[in-house]
XYZ file of C-alpha atoms in Angstrom:
428
model
C 56.562 -39.418 108.336
C 54.796 -39.117 105.203
C 51.508 -39.749 103.615
C 52.210 -43.433 102.923
C 53.046 -43.495 106.632
C 49.607 -42.694 108.179
C 47.364 -45.079 109.753
C 43.841 -44.415 108.905
C 41.155 -45.641 111.148
C 37.163 -44.058 110.243
C 34.781 -43.559 112.976
C 32.166 -42.549 110.680
C 31.532 -44.685 107.619
C 27.920 -46.039 106.574
C 27.005 -49.561 104.986
C 24.386 -50.187 102.547
C 22.586 -53.025 103.839
C 22.417 -56.082 101.661
C 19.306 -57.807 100.366
C 19.495 -60.367 102.157
C 20.299 -58.546 105.538
C 17.675 -60.917 107.584
C 17.978 -64.136 106.061
C 20.092 -65.999 108.964
C 19.382 -64.555 112.071
C 15.691 -63.796 112.215
C 13.723 -66.716 114.060
C 11.220 -67.975 111.367
C 8.236 -66.808 113.434
C 9.430 -63.486 112.322
C 10.234 -64.195 108.433
C 6.686 -62.995 107.011
C 6.763 -59.715 109.005
C 10.393 -58.951 108.440
C 11.868 -55.854 106.312
C 11.492 -56.561 102.720
C 13.580 -55.172 99.471
C 11.427 -54.576 96.745
C 11.705 -52.938 93.507
C 8.790 -50.099 92.632
C 7.189 -49.761 89.187
C 10.346 -46.938 88.573
C 12.987 -49.447 89.136
C 13.883 -48.124 92.525
C 14.780 -50.854 95.199
C 12.744 -49.944 98.646
C 12.682 -51.390 101.748
C 9.302 -52.589 103.045
C 8.343 -52.319 106.930
C 5.143 -52.190 109.035
C 3.304 -49.858 106.592
C 6.951 -48.014 106.061
C 8.231 -47.244 102.437
C 11.418 -46.451 102.516
C 13.749 -45.284 100.476
C 17.369 -46.490 100.584
C 19.955 -44.873 99.143
C 19.893 -40.918 97.807
C 23.007 -39.160 99.223
C 24.546 -41.979 100.814
C 25.672 -43.844 98.025
C 27.000 -41.789 95.424
C 30.471 -42.628 96.167
C 32.458 -43.421 92.832
C 30.380 -41.525 90.967
C 31.437 -37.812 89.071
C 30.670 -35.063 91.389
C 28.328 -33.712 88.217
C 26.284 -36.995 89.092
C 25.673 -36.778 92.670
C 22.136 -35.180 93.279
C 19.976 -38.014 94.671
C 20.811 -39.931 92.211
C 21.082 -44.151 93.473
C 17.980 -45.353 93.431
C 18.499 -49.347 93.051
C 21.670 -51.929 93.793
C 22.177 -51.853 90.306
C 23.067 -47.678 90.600
C 25.829 -47.891 93.339
C 28.960 -48.881 94.304
C 29.498 -52.500 95.216
C 31.856 -51.471 98.085
C 28.785 -50.218 99.339
C 27.067 -53.572 100.323
C 29.678 -56.103 99.476
C 32.207 -56.289 102.614
C 34.738 -57.971 100.368
C 34.550 -55.339 97.741
C 34.327 -52.720 100.603
C 37.467 -53.710 102.330
C 38.941 -53.923 98.571
C 37.459 -49.922 98.342
C 39.475 -49.639 102.094
C 42.666 -50.737 100.502
C 42.415 -48.338 97.790
C 41.282 -45.410 99.761
C 44.313 -45.997 102.213
C 41.642 -46.506 105.253
C 42.942 -49.786 107.852
C 39.633 -50.254 109.667
C 35.989 -48.448 109.852
C 32.685 -48.116 112.179
C 30.033 -48.337 109.870
C 26.717 -46.673 111.078
C 23.019 -48.562 109.245
C 21.528 -46.601 106.545
C 17.858 -49.028 106.283
C 17.261 -48.245 110.011
C 18.368 -44.893 110.226
C 21.535 -43.747 111.647
C 20.226 -44.916 115.324
C 17.859 -47.431 114.577
C 15.049 -44.809 114.796
C 13.021 -46.534 111.925
C 12.153 -48.902 114.288
C 10.882 -47.017 116.863
C 7.073 -47.219 116.279
C 6.656 -50.396 115.543
C 3.535 -52.048 115.990
C 4.864 -55.177 116.923
C 7.309 -54.929 119.806
C 8.901 -58.421 120.020
C 9.128 -58.394 116.150
C 10.917 -55.495 116.527
C 13.414 -56.980 119.384
C 13.953 -59.731 117.137
C 15.067 -57.083 113.849
C 17.147 -55.271 115.980
C 19.345 -58.392 117.172
C 19.035 -60.013 113.908
C 20.595 -56.552 112.535
C 22.974 -56.637 115.245
C 23.924 -60.507 114.772
C 24.318 -59.782 110.774
C 26.470 -56.666 111.708
C 28.752 -58.322 113.725
C 28.958 -61.463 112.741
C 28.745 -61.297 109.191
C 29.862 -57.924 108.276
C 32.496 -56.905 110.581
C 33.814 -61.167 111.073
C 34.348 -61.251 107.380
C 37.351 -59.219 107.485
C 39.094 -58.970 111.317
C 40.968 -55.968 112.448
C 39.339 -53.781 109.722
C 35.577 -53.183 111.221
C 34.874 -51.254 114.463
C 31.388 -53.417 115.529
C 28.744 -51.008 115.972
C 24.858 -51.886 117.090
C 21.417 -50.557 117.457
C 19.192 -50.593 120.422
C 15.540 -51.234 120.738
C 15.436 -47.343 121.898
C 11.099 -47.637 122.981
C 12.396 -49.319 125.943
C 15.621 -48.280 128.206
C 15.704 -51.776 130.217
C 15.451 -53.458 126.828
C 17.823 -51.171 125.520
C 20.029 -52.351 128.807
C 19.657 -56.126 127.691
C 20.878 -55.823 124.270
C 23.685 -53.627 124.920
C 25.230 -55.990 127.135
C 24.274 -59.136 124.858
C 26.384 -57.176 121.670
C 29.095 -56.332 124.395
C 29.576 -60.144 124.586
C 29.250 -60.328 121.425
C 32.795 -58.281 120.869
C 30.491 -54.931 120.107
C 32.517 -51.498 121.257
C 29.601 -49.102 120.255
C 26.090 -48.307 120.056
C 24.304 -46.071 118.037
C 21.597 -43.543 120.232
C 19.878 -40.323 118.497
C 22.160 -37.291 119.349
C 18.771 -36.303 120.563
C 16.363 -38.163 121.720
C 13.156 -35.885 122.376
C 13.879 -35.193 118.917
C 12.279 -38.391 117.744
C 9.576 -38.771 120.336
C 11.466 -40.274 123.123
C 12.361 -39.300 126.789
C 15.286 -36.610 126.754
C 18.594 -36.988 128.340
C 17.695 -34.560 131.657
C 15.822 -36.650 133.438
C 16.927 -39.731 134.355
C 15.287 -42.068 132.052
C 18.137 -43.465 130.212
C 20.183 -43.505 132.877
C 20.025 -47.348 132.988
C 22.002 -47.179 129.873
C 24.244 -45.344 130.612
C 25.892 -47.232 133.635
C 25.565 -50.486 131.295
C 27.960 -48.742 128.859
C 30.135 -47.488 131.613
C 30.206 -51.332 133.303
C 30.959 -52.778 129.380
C 32.821 -49.932 128.295
C 31.121 -49.290 125.626
C 30.969 -45.496 123.473
C 27.641 -44.227 122.998
C 27.773 -42.954 119.118
C 25.810 -40.050 118.100
C 24.935 -38.992 114.355
C 24.172 -35.495 112.874
C 20.558 -36.170 111.684
C 19.919 -38.806 114.102
C 17.685 -37.034 115.848
C 18.163 -32.855 115.608
C 17.921 -31.902 111.781
C 19.495 -29.768 109.931
C 17.166 -27.223 108.908
C 16.559 -25.702 105.214
C 16.120 -22.441 105.857
C 13.530 -22.785 102.953
C 11.963 -24.616 100.280
C 13.325 -21.728 97.584
C 17.631 -21.657 99.384
C 20.268 -23.440 97.280
C 20.820 -26.757 98.939
C 24.435 -25.578 99.121
C 23.459 -23.721 101.956
C 22.237 -26.919 104.159
C 24.888 -28.918 103.191
C 27.413 -26.300 104.992
C 25.715 -26.320 107.815
C 24.586 -29.380 108.170
C 27.881 -30.742 110.122
C 27.296 -27.816 112.624
C 23.680 -28.977 113.250
C 25.219 -31.105 115.873
C 26.604 -28.433 118.149
C 22.598 -28.001 119.520
C 23.166 -31.728 120.889
C 26.226 -31.299 121.938
C 25.290 -28.156 124.269
C 22.379 -30.161 125.809
C 24.509 -33.226 126.228
C 27.356 -30.945 128.143
C 24.672 -28.987 130.474
C 22.502 -32.216 130.541
C 23.421 -34.091 134.150
C 24.615 -37.151 131.864
C 28.280 -36.858 132.356
C 28.515 -35.358 135.515
C 26.570 -38.359 136.930
C 28.491 -41.078 134.406
C 32.046 -39.487 134.310
C 33.339 -42.586 132.667
C 30.794 -42.324 129.779
C 32.090 -41.409 126.254
C 29.825 -39.791 124.015
C 31.237 -40.096 119.929
C 29.936 -37.341 117.477
C 29.776 -38.554 114.402
C 30.177 -36.323 111.156
C 30.140 -33.345 113.180
C 33.767 -32.153 112.342
C 35.478 -30.213 114.707
C 35.902 -26.232 113.570
C 32.971 -25.139 115.620
C 33.857 -26.628 119.008
C 36.548 -24.096 120.311
C 33.807 -21.212 120.161
C 31.315 -23.503 121.661
C 33.147 -24.129 124.108
C 34.620 -20.761 124.916
C 30.837 -19.310 124.678
C 29.910 -22.554 126.779
C 32.297 -20.873 129.690
C 31.355 -17.508 129.373
C 27.266 -18.678 129.657
C 28.386 -20.386 132.491
C 30.935 -18.190 134.383
C 27.881 -15.127 133.936
C 24.514 -17.305 133.710
C 25.115 -19.838 136.243
C 24.540 -17.915 139.250
C 20.759 -17.600 138.353
C 19.865 -20.465 136.209
C 21.664 -22.943 138.534
C 23.650 -24.728 136.201
C 26.670 -26.819 138.419
C 29.663 -28.108 136.767
C 31.507 -28.521 140.320
C 35.327 -27.816 140.451
C 35.315 -28.033 135.963
C 34.676 -25.511 133.557
C 32.344 -26.361 130.443
C 35.278 -26.718 128.515
C 36.543 -29.346 130.569
C 33.860 -31.673 131.142
C 33.573 -31.757 127.303
C 36.784 -32.451 126.280
C 37.314 -35.191 128.866
C 33.711 -37.010 127.821
C 33.406 -36.240 124.017
C 34.701 -37.636 120.827
C 35.216 -35.602 118.072
C 36.197 -36.370 114.447
C 36.821 -34.606 111.162
C 37.078 -35.434 107.391
C 38.968 -32.283 106.239
C 38.981 -29.507 108.788
C 41.736 -27.241 108.398
C 40.316 -24.270 111.069
C 40.161 -27.303 113.678
C 43.605 -28.499 112.974
C 45.082 -25.417 112.905
C 43.009 -24.650 116.324
C 44.557 -28.029 118.381
C 45.478 -25.342 121.459
C 41.692 -25.483 122.111
C 41.058 -29.080 121.696
C 41.618 -32.047 123.626
C 43.686 -33.530 120.565
C 43.091 -37.262 123.513
C 39.738 -37.148 121.868
C 39.846 -36.257 118.577
C 39.465 -38.991 115.336
C 39.501 -39.118 111.841
C 36.671 -40.294 109.562
C 36.068 -41.513 105.723
C 32.247 -41.027 105.536
C 32.097 -43.477 102.609
C 29.829 -43.578 100.831
C 28.473 -40.676 101.773
C 29.023 -37.206 99.000
C 31.050 -35.569 101.996
C 33.311 -38.718 101.445
C 36.497 -37.891 99.795
C 37.270 -41.705 98.247
C 39.805 -42.526 96.838
C 41.842 -39.786 97.987
C 41.336 -39.889 101.850
C 45.113 -40.003 102.923
C 46.106 -36.693 100.304
C 42.948 -34.866 101.813
C 43.676 -36.171 105.438
C 47.513 -35.266 104.863
C 46.933 -31.816 103.643
C 45.024 -30.645 106.977
C 47.663 -32.826 109.225
C 50.957 -32.514 108.414
C 52.083 -28.981 110.313
C 50.787 -31.067 113.501
C 54.044 -32.974 115.358
C 53.891 -36.959 114.446
C 52.380 -37.519 117.743
C 50.020 -35.987 117.857
C 49.066 -36.973 113.697
C 48.777 -40.721 114.841
C 46.223 -39.622 117.675
C 44.275 -37.910 115.183
C 44.336 -40.442 112.794
C 44.355 -43.842 114.485
C 45.378 -44.186 118.381
C 42.387 -42.344 120.167
C 40.281 -44.352 118.444
C 41.722 -47.749 118.891
C 41.807 -46.653 122.629
C 38.698 -45.514 122.796
C 36.551 -48.288 120.984
C 39.238 -51.090 122.752
C 40.452 -51.941 119.486
C 43.811 -53.255 117.949
C 44.002 -54.312 114.467
C 48.199 -54.247 114.821
C 47.417 -57.573 116.539
C 45.571 -58.973 113.822
C 47.073 -57.700 110.833
C 50.201 -56.416 112.094
C 51.477 -52.739 112.083
C 53.483 -52.517 109.763
C 50.560 -53.548 106.867
C 48.079 -51.014 108.153
C 49.836 -48.093 106.790
C 48.365 -46.613 103.803
C 51.175 -47.535 101.709
C 51.097 -51.014 102.320
C 47.090 -51.157 101.630
C 47.300 -49.224 98.265
C 49.740 -51.863 97.214
C 46.970 -54.546 98.100
C 44.302 -52.602 95.697
C 46.337 -52.043 92.399
C 43.602 -53.809 91.071
C 41.087 -51.920 91.906
C 39.103 -49.747 89.435
C 38.962 -46.395 91.440
C 38.004 -44.014 88.319
C 34.888 -42.050 88.685
C 31.823 -43.551 86.589
C 29.646 -42.140 84.838
C 25.515 -42.973 83.725
C 25.057 -45.609 86.486
C 21.354 -43.986 86.694
C 19.019 -42.617 89.050
C 17.291 -39.636 89.533
C 19.295 -35.914 89.211
C 17.788 -32.881 90.363
C 17.643 -29.621 88.282
C 21.507 -29.171 87.997
C 21.562 -30.244 84.186
C 19.831 -27.098 83.660
C 22.408 -24.600 85.225
C 20.368 -23.105 88.192
C 21.458 -23.645 91.204
C 19.294 -26.613 92.976
C 17.173 -25.997 95.946
C 16.108 -27.647 99.243
C 12.344 -27.724 97.433
C 14.030 -29.930 94.856
C 16.111 -32.191 97.037
C 13.036 -32.713 99.849
C 10.655 -33.634 96.443
C 13.262 -36.661 95.405
C 13.093 -38.162 99.160
C 9.465 -38.258 98.953
């Protein structure tokens, strides 16, 4: 195998929703209160909904810019690459990057649809959730068969309504739903007291994977407003470790051993130590904590139930003896700032080429195909799905970085370290 033989399926990418998101799928009676896109006095495009003014892009859409212009620059559609919101252009960008298929998390509703939780009109909010899901499945994913794994958001304010929506989207071809990594952090019931059990049961019955993205519940902490933003970026993926331990010691996987949880954008290098520590804590402390994993160790349960993913994780991919490589997948993270587009194949090949071909195939596409019940080969033919074949279709795509696209940038042009405080001001 060489790099061009790779088949890349990303279990974590993102879509910047287009301005016409709600035009086709929202009932007419909700049109007047639906989320709408407006351009403010500063020229920024923002979503307005139920009293909220929601910034749209920031670091979510810097792909295609030179690194010195990442910052929080993009604030308008005119300042971002069209592949972020135009599905035909997205497929071209995927081809140029040698990426076969993608799971696309939302941006405007936030990663797990959190922004709709506090809606004052829950019936309207449900209609908005359903309209979003129908747009995502019937327009975004259906526009390019074999190229996208459909993901849905849920009406998180009511578990029974969640169950109904999960079953509805499953019948429409959905393969995964997004859910906060820690629902208690966004004001919802925790995963420990059984409130969400009907949802887990429905997910098992419908064979739907629960996808939890970093930052969808727990937030990676800034050490201080004076701390360089680099420190926050370094630790951000590992922030999901707290949620991982919470799920691991919860009753969820003991009650629902067939449930699958995908931890998106968290990396894999930290997992061997987390599992080693979990087993030590269980053996050393369970006599007084009353933790009970039956005949399993915590590490064994994690390896059975939790799918993890990596962008460029040299340490993790040299620690495969401590992972279940049947539950490791690759991610691109397009169009976020950690994305290495258009050089994903070069990056992943450098990290994974030392492994046996069978293990490479598992991590780059086979595990994702199995867990998400997704078979692009049946639609496209396997020979058309490789990095080499896809890039051959994209010779016309301009992948050179574009400077001066506009927006806002923190003070990195002045030469001093950009701080957390400077970046947080831009979110406001």
